[in-house]
Amino acid sequence: GTQTISFTGLEPVIDLVPAATLTVNATNGDNSINYAQGSVAANGLVSVDGFETIVFSNKGELIINGLAGSDTINLNNPNTPTALTDITVNGGDPTSGSDTLIVNGIAGIEDELVMIPTAAGAGNVESDAGARTVTFGGVEHLFLVMQDTDGDEADINGTAGEDQFEFTPGATRDTGLFTGTLDFNNASG
């Protein structure tokens, strides 16, 4: 079954009841949406602006709906909550602004993030460090923040020569800038 809960005057929400999906809807404004670790590694935590947070566990999928507005969605949980296998991010109405999705690798380990485009502003991000997949749509800007344990390598793999990147080293060995184009119109993956 599906249960919808609207609330006012509550403290942070804690949802540990087993269910297939947890859906979090932002507002139609410009939101800052964050997914991070809860107070323990087995829990996830979602926040939208200054609203009360949602702590969760025992959900197979987390769906984040940005709705209208120019939203920034930051996925930065170094652990995987109990039962979570997939995250879906729906940026929302692209005519209202520009949505940004930031997918962070796991600090302290060699974490390769692979982006597979499926349509304009849509695709999948997969991580080899954990069994998690991020599916996204309606996103105008995508940032993959990869981690490297020894600080001496970074790999960006495109699709059959359609994606082009240039690396400019920064002032220190762990900084730099990748610039280039990524063909989001390539639906073949």
Backbone as a ProteinNet text record, in pm:
[ID]
protein_1_A
[PRIMARY]
GTQTISFTGLEPVIDLVPAATLTVNATNGDNSINYAQGSVAANGLVSVDGFETIVFSNKGELIINGLAGSDTINLNNPNTPTALTDITVNGGDPTSGSDTLIVNGIAGIEDELVMIPTAAGAGNVESDAGARTVTFGGVEHLFLVMQDTDGDEADINGTAGEDQFEFTPGATRDTGLFTGTLDFNNASG
[TERTIARY]
81.7	0	85.7	24	90.2	32.4	118.6	74.4	136.5	52.9	100.7	79.8	183.8	176	211.2	120.3	147.4	155	246.8	262.1	298.3	267.5	310.4	349.5	443.7	483	554.2	606.3	676.4	824.3	886	1030.8	1082.1	1212.2	1262	1186.4	1166.6	1093.6	1192.8	1157.6	1239.3	1151.4	1192.9	1114.5	1202.7	1184.2	1262.6	1177.7	1052.4	959.5	997.5	1010.6	1045	940.1	987.8	901.5	985.7	920.7	991.6	1053.8	981.9	1025	1001	1094.5	1073.6	1081.5	974.4	971.7	973.5	1067.8	1080.3	1055.3	953.1	921.5	971.3	1047.4	1091.5	976.4	1006.6	903.7	920.6	834	847	946.8	1011.5	1114.6	1251.1	1353.3	1492.3	1539.7	1552.9	1583.8	1727.2	1777.9	1902.6	1864.1	1885.6	1843	1968.5	1978.6	2096.7	2057.6	2133.5	2121.2	2255.1	2253.1	2376.1	2352.8	2452.2	2440.4	2360.1	2276.6	2205.8	2300.4	2246.3	2329.6	2408.4	2363	2437.1	2449.9	2548.7	2577.5	2462.4	2376.6	2266.1	2149.5	2156.9	2048.7	2094	2000	2022.5	1949.4	1985.3	1923	1901	1779.6	1748.1	1702.6	1757.7	1713.8	1679.1	1578.2	1537.6	1536.1	1628.7	1640.9	1641.9	1563.9	1559.7	1446.4	1378.6	1269.8	1325.4	1236.9	1278.4	1339.2	1437.6	1505.4	1424.5	1457.7	1397.7	1511	1507.1	1602.2	1530.9	1599.8	1533.2	1627.5	1567.9	1637.6	1533.2	1577.6	1488.9	1403	1455.4	1386.7	1472.1	1409.5	1482.4	1523.8	1440.5	1469	1437	1522.5	1499.4	1470.6	1354.6	1319.9	1316.7	1392.6	1395.3	1337.8	1227.5	1163.5	1190.9	1266.8	1300.7	1185	1090.2	977.8	1031.1	955.7	997.8	1107.7	1169.2	1276.1	1412.9	1514	1652.6	1706.4	1710.8	1748.2	1891.4	1955.3	2084.2	2062.4	2089.3	2070.6	2208	2246.9	2379.1	2366.1	2420.4	2418.9	2556.3	2565.5	2696.1	2686.1	2657.8	2651.4	2761.8	2860.4	2969.9	2927.7	2806.5	2755.3	2623.7	2582	2454.6	2358.2	2245	2147.1	2096.8	2053.4	2001.9	1896	1914.2	1822.3	1824.8	1889.6	1886.6	1973.5	1914.5	1990.3	1987.4	1883.4	1870.7	1828.4	1877.5	1836.5	1791.6	1675.4	1624.1	1608.7	1663	1652.9	1580	1467.3	1391.6	1409.8	1485.5	1516	1393.5	1304	1182.6	1175.6	1097.5	1067.8	1192.3	1248.4	1370.8	1349.2	1225	1201.7	1204.7	1199.7	1196.6	1335.5	1435.9	1570.5	1668.5	1752.6	1859.5	1886.1	1866.6	1888.8	2028.9	2092.6	2227.6	2224.7	2285.7	2300.1	2448.2	2481.4	2619.1	2620.2	2697.2	2710.8	2853.2	2867.7	2998.8	3040.6	3167.2	3224.5	3245.6	3294.1	3316.2	3459.3	3474.6	3607.3	3688	3818	3908.3	3923	3846.1	3861.6	3864.3	3917.3	3918.3	3776.8	3707.2	3565.9	3547.8	3518.6	3498.7	3350.4	3314.2	3176.6	3165.5	3066.2	3045.4	2908.9	2904.8	2779.5	2742.5	2620.7	2570.2	2449.8	2463.8	2350.5	2239.2	2114.8	1999.5	1915.6	1923.1	1849	1904.9	1854.9	1899.4	1867.4	1970.7	1951.7	1916.1	1941.3	1903.1	2009.8	2013.6	2108.6	2117.6	2223.7	2251.3	2394.9	2416.4	2551.3	2568.2	2671.7	2698.3	2833	2844.3	2966.5	3020.4	3151	3208.7	3242.6	3237	3272	3155	3035.6	2918.7	2811.9	2720.5	2616.1	2503	2531.7	2426.9	2424.1	2304.8	2284.8	2203.1	2240.8	2163.3	2106.5	1975	1906.8	1857.2	1880.2	1838.9	1773.6	1691.1	1626.3	1593.2	1579.7	1548.2	1660	1784.6	1900.8	1981.3	2010.8	2088.3	2238.3	2279.2	2421.7	2447.9	2551.7	2588.4	2734.6	2760.3	2896.8	2921.9	3029.3	3072.7	3198.3	3193.4	3306.4	3367.9	3474	3535.8	3644.9	3671.5	3773	3888.1	4008.2	4128.2	4211.8	4250.2	4321.3	4465.6	4529.1	4668.7	4691.5	4586.2	4596.1	4669.2	4688.2	4767.5	4696.9	4565.5	4500.5	4355.2	4308.4	4166.5	4132.6	4025	3983.7	3845.2	3828.3	3696.7	3684.8	3588.3	3569.8	3442.1	3453.7	3337.6	3287.8	3195.8	3134.9	3183.6	3263.4	3304.6	3348.4	3428.5	3483.3	3386.4	3264.9	3167.6	3185.5	3252.3	3274.5	3420.4	3444	3579.7	3604.3	3720.7	3755.9	3899.8	3927.9	4064	4091.5	4208	4243.4	4347.2	4320.9	4415.3	4455.9	4585.3	4627.6	4608.7	4578	4561.9	4692	4683.5	4801.8	4861.5	4780	4829.2	4794.9	4855	4837.9	4697.2	4614.8	4478.8	4373.8	4416.4	4321.5	4343.9	4243.1	4252.1	4115.5	4109.9	3984.5	3970.9	3858.6	3822.6	3723.8	3749.3	3654.1	3629.8	3512.9	3483.9	3335.4	3302.1	3162.2	3127.1	3004.6	2951.5	2821	2812.2	2696	2581	2491.9	2375.7	2272.3	2285.3	2188.6	2214.7	2326.4	2358.9	2278.5	2170.9	2082.2	2125.6	2232.1	2271.7	2354.5	2402.2	2480.8	2620.1
-119	0	124.7	234	363.3	447.7	515.1	602.4	739.2	844.1	981.4	1049.9	1115.6	1183.6	1330.1	1420	1563.4	1604	1695.7	1727.9	1875	1924.3	2056.5	2044.3	2123.7	2128.4	2004.8	1919.7	1798.8	1825.7	1741.4	1737.4	1652.9	1630.6	1546.9	1414.7	1369.5	1246.2	1130	1021.2	899.5	787.1	727.9	623	499.9	400.9	278.1	158.3	182.8	76.4	24.1	-107.8	-161.6	-124.2	-77.4	-41.5	-40.7	-53.8	-56.8	78.2	187.9	319.6	427.5	522.2	647.1	758.3	837.9	949.6	1079.6	1167.7	1298.4	1403.8	1488.1	1597.3	1728.4	1803	1936.5	2034	2161.9	2261.6	2311	2399.8	2458.1	2572.6	2602.7	2706.6	2649.9	2733.5	2692.1	2623.2	2490.8	2414.2	2365.5	2350	2280.7	2149.4	2038.6	1906.6	1823.3	1766.3	1688.3	1549.7	1449.8	1312.4	1277.5	1240.5	1212.8	1095	1066.2	960.7	1012.3	924.6	957.2	947	942.2	937.2	806.3	702	576.2	536.9	454.7	419.5	346.6	279.1	203.1	292.5	422.3	515.9	620.5	664.2	777.6	898.5	1016.6	1140.2	1230.4	1280.5	1372.7	1504.4	1612.7	1745.5	1828.2	1914.9	2008.9	2146.7	2231	2366	2357.5	2441.6	2444.1	2363.3	2281.6	2198.9	2087.4	2021	1909.2	1798.8	1731.4	1624.5	1495.6	1404	1271.1	1170.4	1094.1	985.7	857.3	773.3	652.1	533.6	416.2	290.4	189.9	75.9	-32.2	6.1	89.1	125.1	75.8	14.2	-34.2	77.2	182.6	293	425.7	523.5	661.4	742.1	808.9	896	1039.4	1126.2	1268.7	1344.9	1416.7	1498.2	1645.4	1710.6	1850.5	1944.9	1901.9	1983.9	2106.6	2215.3	2334.1	2408	2504.5	2581.5	2529.9	2607	2568.6	2502.5	2370.7	2295.2	2245.5	2232.1	2165.3	2043.2	1926.2	1799.7	1738.8	1721.9	1672.4	1535	1431.8	1295.2	1266.5	1261.6	1248.9	1164.3	1036.9	944.6	840.7	834.8	738.3	594.4	575	440.9	419.8	295.4	262.9	221.3	294.1	255.3	112.7	48.7	-87.5	-98.5	-193.8	-231.2	-138.6	-22	72	23.1	12.1	-28.7	76.9	161.1	258	394.7	497.2	634.8	692.9	756.3	823.2	971.1	1055.6	1200.2	1256.2	1321.7	1390.8	1540.9	1604.4	1745.6	1834.2	1805.7	1886.6	1961.2	2065.8	2145	2219.4	2181.8	2247.5	2390.2	2429.9	2567.1	2666.6	2618.9	2709.8	2750.6	2688.4	2723.3	2616.4	2582.2	2489.7	2404.5	2273.9	2183.1	2124.6	2111.3	2058.4	1934.1	1826	1703.7	1681.3	1660	1631.8	1491.7	1400.7	1263.9	1249.4	1225.3	1213	1068.3	1042.4	910.4	890.2	774.4	742.5	775.8	863.7	908.7	792.3	794.3	695.7	567.5	551.2	432.3	475.3	390.7	415	392.1	499	490	543.1	454.8	495.4	515.4	636	667.2	665.9	595.9	584.2	641.4	738.6	798.4	741.4	690.2	633.2	716.6	800.4	883.4	799.2	841.2	772.7	866.2	995.6	1096.9	1232.6	1338.7	1473.2	1498.6	1530.4	1558.4	1438.8	1317.7	1196.4	1089.5	999	889.3	814.1	734.5	656.3	682.2	688.7	695.2	569.8	493.6	369.6	380.4	316.6	318.6	177.5	162	29.3	-1	99.8	79	25.5	46.9	-1.1	-38	-119.1	-164	-62.6	58	159.1	219.6	254.4	317.5	442.7	550.5	673.9	692.8	698.2	726	869.3	948.1	1088.1	1131.5	1235.2	1296.5	1441	1523.1	1663.7	1741.8	1701	1763.9	1835.3	1963.4	2040.5	2038	2015.3	2011.8	1889.3	1812.6	1693.5	1705.1	1685.7	1684.1	1549.4	1481.8	1357.1	1388	1370.2	1398.6	1264.6	1227.6	1096.7	1104.3	991.8	982.8	897.6	931.1	857.3	839.4	716.9	691.3	738.9	744.1	785.8	920.2	984.5	1120.9	1138.6	1032.3	1049.9	1011.6	986.1	950	994	1018.5	1046.9	996.3	925	870.6	921.2	966.2	997.3	921	833	750.5	791	832.1	870.8	754.9	786.1	684.4	700.6	608.3	598.1	731.5	808.2	930.9	1047.2	1032.5	1139.9	1242	1204.2	1293.6	1337.1	1467.3	1519.6	1602	1576.9	1646.9	1695.1	1803	1853.3	1875.7	1832.3	1848.1	1957.6	2050.7	2155.5	2134.7	2103.9	2080.4	2204.9	2183	2292.5	2323.3	2407.2	2449.8	2336.7	2240.9	2126.3	1998.7	1886.9	1761.9	1704.3	1752.6	1700.6	1799.2	1895.9	1990.6	1997.8	2042.5	2058.6	2086.2	2100.5	2133.2	2050.3	1979.6	1911.7	2000.8	2028.9	2102.9	2022.1	2040	1968.7	1951.4	1859.6	1836.4	1691.5	1671.3	1538.7	1532.9	1440.9	1432.7	1363.7	1444.8	1388.6	1339.8	1376.1	1334.1	1192.6	1132.8	996.7	900.3	851.2	763.9	618	587.2	447.6	401.3	494.2	453.9	425.4
0	0	0	-31.4	-31.4	79.8	153	259.6	238.1	238.2	225.3	358.5	407.9	536.1	514.9	548.3	550.1	695.6	730.1	871.3	890.5	1009.4	1054.5	1200.8	1243.2	1382.2	1434.4	1346.7	1390.2	1411.4	1487.8	1499.7	1383.1	1373.2	1262.8	1252.7	1128.7	1100.9	1101.4	1168.3	1169.4	1116.1	1002.9	937.7	920.1	1007.1	1002	962.4	924.5	887.2	748.5	731.5	599.2	493.4	380	266.8	140.8	27.2	-100.6	-134.1	-103.2	-151	-47.1	-39	33.4	-69.9	-82.9	-177.1	-99.1	-135.5	-71.8	-178.2	-157	-248.8	-190.4	-269.8	-229.5	-254	-261.8	-289.8	-433.2	-476.4	-610.4	-614.6	-502.5	-497.9	-533	-519.4	-541.1	-413.3	-418.1	-297.5	-293.5	-171.5	-143.8	-77.4	-148.7	-102.7	-78.1	41.2	76.2	123.9	76.2	124.4	186.9	314.8	387.9	481.6	563.2	662.4	781.3	838.3	961.1	1079.6	1200.1	1320.1	1331.1	1260.5	1252.9	1106	1074.5	934.7	866.2	942.4	883.6	841.4	871.3	839.3	739	655.9	568	624.5	577.1	623	502.6	485	376	436.8	385.3	428.7	306.1	322.3	218	283.7	241.1	298.8	450.9	516.7	662.6	721.5	638.8	689.3	776.8	850	934.6	848	902.5	829.9	836.6	745.3	744.1	758.7	866.7	888.4	846.1	767.7	719	712.9	707.8	687.4	639.8	589.7	545.6	425.5	337.5	213.2	97.6	-2.5	-119.4	-213.2	-221.6	-314	-246.8	-271.3	-229.5	-355.5	-360.1	-472.8	-422.3	-488.6	-454.6	-572.7	-549.3	-651.9	-622.5	-711	-690.8	-719	-802.4	-847.4	-921.5	-926.7	-1002.2	-925.3	-990.4	-927.6	-968.2	-936.6	-962.7	-836.6	-836.7	-717.8	-726.9	-610.1	-598.2	-511.7	-569.7	-499.6	-478	-350.8	-316.1	-251	-315.9	-263.2	-205	-72.3	-8.3	118.4	101.6	213.9	195.9	286.7	270.8	296.8	347.8	377.2	304.9	297.2	235.6	345.6	360.1	461.5	438.1	543.8	535.9	426.9	335.9	227.1	106.4	113.6	1	-114.8	-234.1	-352.4	-462	-465.5	-574.8	-522.9	-592.9	-567.2	-700.3	-701.5	-821.2	-789.5	-878.2	-862.4	-983.9	-958.5	-1062.8	-1040.3	-1130.3	-1112.7	-1116.6	-1206.8	-1216.5	-1347.7	-1346.3	-1465.5	-1513.9	-1630.1	-1677.5	-1724.5	-1750	-1796.5	-1682	-1558.1	-1444.4	-1398.7	-1447.6	-1403.9	-1442.1	-1349	-1378.4	-1255.4	-1268.3	-1156.2	-1163.4	-1046.5	-1034.8	-947	-994.2	-917.5	-890.3	-762.5	-720.9	-661.3	-723.1	-673.2	-622.3	-492.9	-429.4	-417.5	-447.2	-423.5	-274.5	-237.4	-96.7	-60.2	38.9	81.8	137.7	110.8	168	89.5	-18.2	-102.1	-248.5	-331	-475	-525.8	-558.9	-594.7	-736.1	-828.7	-967.1	-992.9	-1034.3	-1069.6	-1221.6	-1271.6	-1415.4	-1449.1	-1541.6	-1584.9	-1720.4	-1730.7	-1855	-1897.6	-2002.5	-2044.9	-2106.6	-2083.2	-2142.1	-2227.9	-2202.5	-2278.2	-2237.5	-2298.4	-2262.6	-2115.4	-2034.3	-1892.7	-1807.8	-1858.8	-1785.8	-1801.2	-1705	-1712.8	-1582.3	-1571.8	-1451.5	-1409.4	-1278.6	-1223.2	-1139.8	-1170.7	-1098.6	-1030.1	-914.6	-836	-823.7	-842.9	-827.1	-681.9	-593.5	-452.8	-370.9	-418	-345.6	-445.6	-404.7	-496.7	-499.5	-547.6	-554.3	-693.5	-735	-863.6	-842.1	-909.1	-906.5	-1046.2	-1056.5	-1182.2	-1173.5	-1279.6	-1273.2	-1403.5	-1392.7	-1507.8	-1475.7	-1577.2	-1557.4	-1491.5	-1515.8	-1453	-1560.8	-1536.6	-1634.3	-1607.5	-1481.4	-1445	-1358.6	-1393	-1317.3	-1276.3	-1146.9	-1094.6	-1030.5	-1072.8	-1011.6	-932.2	-802	-713.8	-677.5	-750	-731.5	-626	-562.7	-458.7	-509.5	-461.8	-499	-373.1	-341.5	-216.8	-219.4	-335.7	-337	-405.2	-452.3	-503.5	-634.3	-712	-833	-961.8	-956.5	-1081.6	-1082.6	-1202.1	-1223.6	-1362.3	-1373.9	-1502.4	-1536.3	-1659.5	-1711.8	-1842	-1846.5	-1965.3	-2035	-2158.8	-2238.3	-2322.5	-2411.4	-2495.5	-2639.3	-2686	-2827.1	-2887	-2814.4	-2868.7	-2875.8	-2822.2	-2830.4	-2719.2	-2611	-2498.9	-2498.7	-2476.4	-2479.5	-2353.9	-2289.7	-2167.9	-2176.5	-2106.6	-2094.9	-1947.3	-1899.1	-1758.5	-1743.1	-1650.1	-1616.1	-1471	-1444.3	-1305.7	-1220.2	-1091.6	-997.8	-925.9	-822.7	-747.7	-664.5	-623.2	-547	-620.4	-579	-652.4	-645.1	-551.2	-541.3	-592.4	-673.8	-732.5	-882.5	-952.1	-1095.9	-1152.8	-1283.7	-1349.5	-1476.6	-1487.8	-1611	-1684.5	-1810.3	-1892.9	-2019.2	-2076.4	-2198.6	-2218.6	-2306.8	-2338.6	-2313	-2270	-2249.9	-2327.2	-2418.9	-2507.1	-2436.4	-2370.4	-2303.2	-2404.6	-2531.2	-2631.3	-2680.9	-2637.5	-2677.5	-2591	-2640.8	-2563.1	-2568	-2642.8	-2655.2	-2537.4	-2451.1	-2334.2	-2377.4
[MASK]
+++++++++++++++++++++++++++++++++++++++++++++++++++++++++++++++++++++++++++++++++++++++++++++++++++++++++++++++++++++++++++++++++++++++++++++++++++++++++++++++++++++++++++++++++++++++++++++

